[in-house]
PDB file of C-alpha atoms and ligand atoms in Angstrom:
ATOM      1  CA  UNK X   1      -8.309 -15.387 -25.250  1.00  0.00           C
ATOM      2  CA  UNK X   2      -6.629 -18.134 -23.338  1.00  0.00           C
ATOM      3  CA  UNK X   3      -8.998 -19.498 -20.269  1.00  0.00           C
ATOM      4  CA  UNK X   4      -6.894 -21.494 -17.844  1.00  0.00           C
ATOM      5  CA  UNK X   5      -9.888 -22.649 -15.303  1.00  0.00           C
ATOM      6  CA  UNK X   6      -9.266 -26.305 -14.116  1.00  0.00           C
ATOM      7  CA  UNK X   7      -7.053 -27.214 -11.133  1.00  0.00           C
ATOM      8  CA  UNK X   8      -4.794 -29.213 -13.466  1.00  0.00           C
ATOM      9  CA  UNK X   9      -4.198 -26.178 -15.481  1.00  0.00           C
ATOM     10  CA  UNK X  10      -2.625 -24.455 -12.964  1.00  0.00           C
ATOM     11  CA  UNK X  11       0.805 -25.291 -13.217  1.00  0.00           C
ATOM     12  CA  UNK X  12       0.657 -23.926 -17.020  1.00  0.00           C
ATOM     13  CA  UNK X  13      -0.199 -20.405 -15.400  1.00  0.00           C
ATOM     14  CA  UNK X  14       2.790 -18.056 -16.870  1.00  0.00           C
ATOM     15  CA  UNK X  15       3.942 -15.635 -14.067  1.00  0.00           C
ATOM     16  CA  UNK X  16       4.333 -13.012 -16.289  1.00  0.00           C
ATOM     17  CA  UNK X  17       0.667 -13.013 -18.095  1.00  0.00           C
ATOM     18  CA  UNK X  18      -0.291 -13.938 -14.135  1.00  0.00           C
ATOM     19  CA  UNK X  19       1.063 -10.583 -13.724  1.00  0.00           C
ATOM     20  CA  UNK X  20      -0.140  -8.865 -16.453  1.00  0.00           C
ATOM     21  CA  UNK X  21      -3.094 -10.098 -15.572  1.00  0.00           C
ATOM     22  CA  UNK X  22      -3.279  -8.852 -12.046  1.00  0.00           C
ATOM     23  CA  UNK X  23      -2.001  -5.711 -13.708  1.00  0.00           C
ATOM     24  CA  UNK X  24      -4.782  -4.742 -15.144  1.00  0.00           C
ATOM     25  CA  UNK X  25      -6.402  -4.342 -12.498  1.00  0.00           C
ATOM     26  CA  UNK X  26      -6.536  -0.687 -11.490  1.00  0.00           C
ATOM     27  CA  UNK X  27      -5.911   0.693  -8.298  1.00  0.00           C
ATOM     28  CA  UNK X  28      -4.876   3.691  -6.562  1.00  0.00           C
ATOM     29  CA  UNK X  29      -1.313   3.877  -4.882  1.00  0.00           C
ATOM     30  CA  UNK X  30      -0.599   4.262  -1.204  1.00  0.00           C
ATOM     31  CA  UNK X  31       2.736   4.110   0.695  1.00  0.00           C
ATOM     32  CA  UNK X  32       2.089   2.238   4.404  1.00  0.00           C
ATOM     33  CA  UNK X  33       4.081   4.207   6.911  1.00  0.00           C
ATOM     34  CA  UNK X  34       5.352   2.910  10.187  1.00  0.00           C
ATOM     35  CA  UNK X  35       8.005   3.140  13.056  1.00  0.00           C
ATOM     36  CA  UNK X  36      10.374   0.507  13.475  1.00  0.00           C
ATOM     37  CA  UNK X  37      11.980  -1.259  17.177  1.00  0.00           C
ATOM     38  CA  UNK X  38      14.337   1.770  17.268  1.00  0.00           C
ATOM     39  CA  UNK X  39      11.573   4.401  16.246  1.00  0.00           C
ATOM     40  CA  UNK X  40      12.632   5.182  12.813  1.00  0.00           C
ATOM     41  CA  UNK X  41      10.566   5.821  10.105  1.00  0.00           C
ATOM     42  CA  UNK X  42       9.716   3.142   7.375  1.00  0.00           C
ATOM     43  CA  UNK X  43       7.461   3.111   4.375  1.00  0.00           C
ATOM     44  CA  UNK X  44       6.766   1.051   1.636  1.00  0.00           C
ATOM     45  CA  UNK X  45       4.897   1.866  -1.705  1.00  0.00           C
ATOM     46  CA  UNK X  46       1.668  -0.508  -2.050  1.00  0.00           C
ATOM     47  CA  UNK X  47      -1.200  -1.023  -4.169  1.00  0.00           C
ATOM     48  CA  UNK X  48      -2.400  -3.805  -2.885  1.00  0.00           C
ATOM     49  CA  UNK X  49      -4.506  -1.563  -0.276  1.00  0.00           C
ATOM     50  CA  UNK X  50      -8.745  -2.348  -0.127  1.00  0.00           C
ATOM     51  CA  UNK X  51     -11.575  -1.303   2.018  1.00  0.00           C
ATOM     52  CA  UNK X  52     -12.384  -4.710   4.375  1.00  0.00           C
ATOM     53  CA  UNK X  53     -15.301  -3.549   6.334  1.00  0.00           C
ATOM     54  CA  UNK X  54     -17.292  -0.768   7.424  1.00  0.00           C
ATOM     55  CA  UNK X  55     -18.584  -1.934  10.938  1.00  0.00           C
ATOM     56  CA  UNK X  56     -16.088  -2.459  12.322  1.00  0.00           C
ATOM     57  CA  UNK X  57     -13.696  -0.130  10.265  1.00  0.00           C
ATOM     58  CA  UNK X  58     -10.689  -2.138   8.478  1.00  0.00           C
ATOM     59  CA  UNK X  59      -8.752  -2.066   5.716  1.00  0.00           C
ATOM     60  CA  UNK X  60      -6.364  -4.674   4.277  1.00  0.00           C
ATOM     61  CA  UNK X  61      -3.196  -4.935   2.249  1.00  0.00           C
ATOM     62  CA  UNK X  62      -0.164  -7.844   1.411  1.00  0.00           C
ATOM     63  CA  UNK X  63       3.630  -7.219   1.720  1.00  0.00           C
ATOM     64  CA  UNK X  64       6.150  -9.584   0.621  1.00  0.00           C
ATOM     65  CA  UNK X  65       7.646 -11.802   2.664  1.00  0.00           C
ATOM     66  CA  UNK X  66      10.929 -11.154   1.545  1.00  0.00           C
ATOM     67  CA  UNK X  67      10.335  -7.039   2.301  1.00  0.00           C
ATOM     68  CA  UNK X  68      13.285  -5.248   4.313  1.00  0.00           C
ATOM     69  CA  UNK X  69      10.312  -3.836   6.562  1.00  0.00           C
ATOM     70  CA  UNK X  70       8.243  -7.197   6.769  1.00  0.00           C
ATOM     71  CA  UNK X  71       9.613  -7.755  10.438  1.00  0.00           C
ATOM     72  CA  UNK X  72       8.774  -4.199  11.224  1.00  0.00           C
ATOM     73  CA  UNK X  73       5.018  -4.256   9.526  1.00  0.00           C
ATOM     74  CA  UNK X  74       4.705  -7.540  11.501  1.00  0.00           C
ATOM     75  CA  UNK X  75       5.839  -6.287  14.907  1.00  0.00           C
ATOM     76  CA  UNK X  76       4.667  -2.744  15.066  1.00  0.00           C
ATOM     77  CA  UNK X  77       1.237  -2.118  16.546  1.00  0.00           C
ATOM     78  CA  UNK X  78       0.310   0.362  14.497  1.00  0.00           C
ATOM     79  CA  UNK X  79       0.985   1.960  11.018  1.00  0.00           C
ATOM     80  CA  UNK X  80      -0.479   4.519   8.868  1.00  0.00           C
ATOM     81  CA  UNK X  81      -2.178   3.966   4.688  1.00  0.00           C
ATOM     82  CA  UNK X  82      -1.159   7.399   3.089  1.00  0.00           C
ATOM     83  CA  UNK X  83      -3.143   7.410  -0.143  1.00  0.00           C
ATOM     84  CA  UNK X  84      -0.878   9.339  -2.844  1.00  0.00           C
ATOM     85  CA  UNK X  85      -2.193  12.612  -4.948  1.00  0.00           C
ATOM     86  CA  UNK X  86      -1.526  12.121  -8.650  1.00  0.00           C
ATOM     87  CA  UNK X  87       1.187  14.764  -8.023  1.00  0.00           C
ATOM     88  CA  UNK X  88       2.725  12.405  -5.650  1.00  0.00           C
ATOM     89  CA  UNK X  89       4.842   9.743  -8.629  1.00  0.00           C
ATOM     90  CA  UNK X  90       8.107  10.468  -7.157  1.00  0.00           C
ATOM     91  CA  UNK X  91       6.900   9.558  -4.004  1.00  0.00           C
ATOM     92  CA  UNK X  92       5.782   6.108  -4.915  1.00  0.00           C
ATOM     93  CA  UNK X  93       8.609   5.762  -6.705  1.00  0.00           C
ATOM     94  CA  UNK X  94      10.700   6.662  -3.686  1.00  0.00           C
ATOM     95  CA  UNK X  95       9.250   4.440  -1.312  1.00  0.00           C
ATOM     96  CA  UNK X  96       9.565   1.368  -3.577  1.00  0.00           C
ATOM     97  CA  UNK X  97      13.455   1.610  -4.020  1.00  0.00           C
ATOM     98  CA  UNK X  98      15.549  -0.227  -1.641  1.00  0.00           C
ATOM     99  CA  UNK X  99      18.725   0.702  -0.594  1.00  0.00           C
ATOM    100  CA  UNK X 100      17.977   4.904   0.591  1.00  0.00           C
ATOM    101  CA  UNK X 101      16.659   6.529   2.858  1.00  0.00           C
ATOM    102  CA  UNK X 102      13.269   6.679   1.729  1.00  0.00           C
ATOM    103  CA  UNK X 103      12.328   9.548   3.903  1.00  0.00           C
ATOM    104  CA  UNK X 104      15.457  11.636   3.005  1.00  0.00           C
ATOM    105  CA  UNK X 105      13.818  15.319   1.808  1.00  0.00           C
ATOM    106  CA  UNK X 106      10.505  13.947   2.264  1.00  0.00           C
ATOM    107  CA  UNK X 107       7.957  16.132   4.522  1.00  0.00           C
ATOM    108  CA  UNK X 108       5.792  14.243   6.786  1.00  0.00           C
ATOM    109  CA  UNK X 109       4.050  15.130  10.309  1.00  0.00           C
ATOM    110  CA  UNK X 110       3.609  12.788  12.761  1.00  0.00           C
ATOM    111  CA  UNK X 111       0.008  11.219  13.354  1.00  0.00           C
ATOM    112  CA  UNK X 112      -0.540   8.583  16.307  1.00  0.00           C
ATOM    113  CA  UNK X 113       2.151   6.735  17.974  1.00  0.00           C
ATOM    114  CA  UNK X 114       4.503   8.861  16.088  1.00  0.00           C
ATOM    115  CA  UNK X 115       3.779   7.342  12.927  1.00  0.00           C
ATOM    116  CA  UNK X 116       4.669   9.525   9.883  1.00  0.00           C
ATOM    117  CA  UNK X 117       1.987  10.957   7.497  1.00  0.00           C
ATOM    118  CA  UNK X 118       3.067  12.290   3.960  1.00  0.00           C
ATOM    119  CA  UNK X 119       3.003  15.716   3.328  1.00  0.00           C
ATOM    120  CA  UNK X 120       0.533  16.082   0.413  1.00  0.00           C
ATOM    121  CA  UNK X 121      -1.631  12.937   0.163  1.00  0.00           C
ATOM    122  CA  UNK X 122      -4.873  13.076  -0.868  1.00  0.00           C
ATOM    123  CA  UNK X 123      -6.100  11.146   2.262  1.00  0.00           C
ATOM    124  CA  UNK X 124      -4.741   9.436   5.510  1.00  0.00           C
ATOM    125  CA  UNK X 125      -6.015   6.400   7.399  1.00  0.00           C
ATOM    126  CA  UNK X 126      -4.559   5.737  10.747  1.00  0.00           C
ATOM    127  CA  UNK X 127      -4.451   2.286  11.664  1.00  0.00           C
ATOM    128  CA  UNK X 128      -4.078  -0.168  14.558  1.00  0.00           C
ATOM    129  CA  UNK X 129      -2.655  -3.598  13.205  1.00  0.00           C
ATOM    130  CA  UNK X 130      -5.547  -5.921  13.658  1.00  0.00           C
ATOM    131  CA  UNK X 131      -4.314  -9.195  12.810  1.00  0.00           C
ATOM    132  CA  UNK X 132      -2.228 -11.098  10.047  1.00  0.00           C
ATOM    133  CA  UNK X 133      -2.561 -13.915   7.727  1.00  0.00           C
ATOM    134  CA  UNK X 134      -0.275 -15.839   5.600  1.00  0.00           C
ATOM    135  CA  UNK X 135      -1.012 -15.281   1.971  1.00  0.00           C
ATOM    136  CA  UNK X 136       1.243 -17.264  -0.170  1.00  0.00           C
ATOM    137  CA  UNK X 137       4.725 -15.269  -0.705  1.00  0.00           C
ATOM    138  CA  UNK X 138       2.741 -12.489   0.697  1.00  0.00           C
ATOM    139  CA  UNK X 139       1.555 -11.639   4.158  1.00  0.00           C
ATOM    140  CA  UNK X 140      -2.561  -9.895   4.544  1.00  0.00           C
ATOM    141  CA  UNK X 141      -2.265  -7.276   7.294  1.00  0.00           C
ATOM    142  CA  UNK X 142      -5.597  -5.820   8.730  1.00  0.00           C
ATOM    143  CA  UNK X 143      -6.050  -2.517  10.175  1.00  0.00           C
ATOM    144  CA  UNK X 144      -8.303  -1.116  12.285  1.00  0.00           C
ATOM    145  CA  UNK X 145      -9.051   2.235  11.154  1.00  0.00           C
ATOM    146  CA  UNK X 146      -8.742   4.766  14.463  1.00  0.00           C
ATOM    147  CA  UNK X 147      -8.327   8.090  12.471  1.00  0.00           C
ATOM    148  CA  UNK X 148      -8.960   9.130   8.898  1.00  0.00           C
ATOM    149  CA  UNK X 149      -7.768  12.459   7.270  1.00  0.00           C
ATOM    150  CA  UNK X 150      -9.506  13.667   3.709  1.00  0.00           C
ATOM    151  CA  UNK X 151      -8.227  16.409   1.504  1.00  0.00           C
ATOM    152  CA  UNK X 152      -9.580  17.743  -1.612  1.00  0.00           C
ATOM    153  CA  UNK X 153      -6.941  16.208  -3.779  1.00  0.00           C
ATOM    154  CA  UNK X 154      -6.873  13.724  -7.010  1.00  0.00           C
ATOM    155  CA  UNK X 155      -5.890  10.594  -6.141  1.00  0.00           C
ATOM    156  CA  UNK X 156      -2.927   8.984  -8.199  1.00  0.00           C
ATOM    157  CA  UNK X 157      -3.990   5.491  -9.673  1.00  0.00           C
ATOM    158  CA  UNK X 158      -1.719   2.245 -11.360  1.00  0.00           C
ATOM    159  CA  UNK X 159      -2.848  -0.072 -13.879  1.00  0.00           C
ATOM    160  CA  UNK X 160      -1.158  -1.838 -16.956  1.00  0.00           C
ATOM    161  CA  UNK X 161       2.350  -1.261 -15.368  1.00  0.00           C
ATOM    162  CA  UNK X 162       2.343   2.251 -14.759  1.00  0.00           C
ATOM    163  CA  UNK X 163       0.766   5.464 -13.345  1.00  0.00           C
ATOM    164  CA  UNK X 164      -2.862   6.747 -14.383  1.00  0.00           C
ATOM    165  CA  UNK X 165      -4.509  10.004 -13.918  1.00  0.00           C
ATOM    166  CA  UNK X 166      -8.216   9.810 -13.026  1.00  0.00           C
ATOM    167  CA  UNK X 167     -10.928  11.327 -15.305  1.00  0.00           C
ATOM    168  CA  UNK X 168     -14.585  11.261 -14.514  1.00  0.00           C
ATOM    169  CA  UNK X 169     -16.208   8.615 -16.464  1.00  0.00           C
ATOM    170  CA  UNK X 170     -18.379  10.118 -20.089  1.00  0.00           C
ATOM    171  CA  UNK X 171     -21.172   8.237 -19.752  1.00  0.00           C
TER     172      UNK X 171
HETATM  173  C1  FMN V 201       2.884   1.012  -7.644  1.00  0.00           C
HETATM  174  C2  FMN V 201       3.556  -0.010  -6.775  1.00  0.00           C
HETATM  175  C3  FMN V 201       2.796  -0.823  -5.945  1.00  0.00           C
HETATM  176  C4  FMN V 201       3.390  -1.779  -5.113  1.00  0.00           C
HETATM  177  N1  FMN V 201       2.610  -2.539  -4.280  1.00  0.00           N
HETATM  178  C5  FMN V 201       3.176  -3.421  -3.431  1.00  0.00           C
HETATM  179  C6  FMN V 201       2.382  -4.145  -2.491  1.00  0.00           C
HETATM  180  O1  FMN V 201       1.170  -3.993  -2.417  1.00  0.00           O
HETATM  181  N2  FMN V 201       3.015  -5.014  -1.656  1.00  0.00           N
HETATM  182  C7  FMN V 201       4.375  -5.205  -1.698  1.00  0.00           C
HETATM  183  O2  FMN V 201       4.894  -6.022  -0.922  1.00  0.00           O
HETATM  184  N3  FMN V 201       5.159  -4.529  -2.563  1.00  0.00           N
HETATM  185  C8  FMN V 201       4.596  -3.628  -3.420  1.00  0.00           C
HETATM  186  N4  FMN V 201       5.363  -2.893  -4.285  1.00  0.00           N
HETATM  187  C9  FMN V 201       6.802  -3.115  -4.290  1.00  0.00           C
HETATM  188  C10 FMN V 201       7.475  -2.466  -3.113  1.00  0.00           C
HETATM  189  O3  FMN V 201       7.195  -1.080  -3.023  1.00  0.00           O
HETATM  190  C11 FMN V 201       9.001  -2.690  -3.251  1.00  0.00           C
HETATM  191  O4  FMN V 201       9.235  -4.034  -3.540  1.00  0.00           O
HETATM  192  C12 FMN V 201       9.697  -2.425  -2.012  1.00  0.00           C
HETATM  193  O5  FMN V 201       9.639  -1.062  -1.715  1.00  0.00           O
HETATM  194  C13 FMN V 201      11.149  -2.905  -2.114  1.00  0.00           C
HETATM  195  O6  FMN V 201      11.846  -2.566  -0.985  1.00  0.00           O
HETATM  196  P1  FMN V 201      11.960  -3.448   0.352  1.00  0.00           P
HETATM  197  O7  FMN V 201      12.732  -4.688   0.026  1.00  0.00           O
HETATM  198  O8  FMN V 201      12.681  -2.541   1.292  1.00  0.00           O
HETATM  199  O9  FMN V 201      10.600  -3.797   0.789  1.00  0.00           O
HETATM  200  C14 FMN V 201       4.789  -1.926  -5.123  1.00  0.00           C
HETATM  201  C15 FMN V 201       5.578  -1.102  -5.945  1.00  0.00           C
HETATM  202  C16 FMN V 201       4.964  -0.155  -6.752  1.00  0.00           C
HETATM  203  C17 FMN V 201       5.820   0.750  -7.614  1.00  0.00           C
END
């Protein structure tokens, strides 16, 4: 086991064990919807979603600076976490190429402020951006959670590099 844990030691961190690391981490998989300046729809694929706080309700996630929708994210007053069904890969996989129209053939209904929800996730939070903060190469969004929206559906999850199906636990 290698244990990098003094400041010194930083600058021997390897990105890609850093990543790996990270990686292993398992999450569940959401794609962050939102309407840009001219009202079209954008989405991104994200795992970097967690619960923030209960009273008041908000959530929190990071996009990358460098994101084609960063300016959007950043500008828009509101946007929407659509939490992905394990049925849902292709849509992940979708919404985290660039270059297409992401929501080409995808079926969505619109939630508040005309923000687009997913057909088929297992849940929905509707957000009001709450406030930003610099995170490195990443920027934190908060979100005030106005509506939520629950279905009985498995949730897809990511861990190791790749997609996960949840089981209930043995023990
Ligand atoms: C499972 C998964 C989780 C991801 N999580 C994030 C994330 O939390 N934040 C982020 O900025 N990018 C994340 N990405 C990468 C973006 O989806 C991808 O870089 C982006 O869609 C590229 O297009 P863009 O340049 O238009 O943003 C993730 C990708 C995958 C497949």
């Amino acid at each position: 086991m290698t244990v990098i844990s003094t400041e010194a030691a930083q600058s021997a961190l390897d990105p890609l064990e850093l990543r790996r690391c990270l990686g292993s981490f398992v999450t569940g998989v959401t794609v962050m919807t939102v309407l840009n300046a001219d009202g079209k729809a954008e989405g991104i694929t994200a795992n970097s979603f967690s619960s923030l706080s209960l009273d008041p309700p908000l959530i929190v996630w990071s996009l990358r600076l460098s994101s084609r929708s960063f300016n959007t994210f950043k500008n828009a007053g509101r946007f929407a976490v659509n939490i992905l069904a394990q049925d849902q890969v292709n849509i992940s996989n979708l919404f985290a190429v660039s270059g297409v129209d992401r929501f080409d053939g995808v079926a969505y209904t619109l939630g508040l402020g005309g923000v687009p929800l997913i057909d088929g996730c297992a849940s929905y939070l509707e957000c009001n951006l709450e406030a930003s903060y610099p995170g490195g190469d990443h920027v934190l969004f908060v979100g005030r959670v106005e509506r939520i929206h629950m279905h009985d559906r498995k949730s897809l999850a990511y861990g190791g590099g790749g997609y996960l199906s949840v089981q209930p636990h043995e023990s």
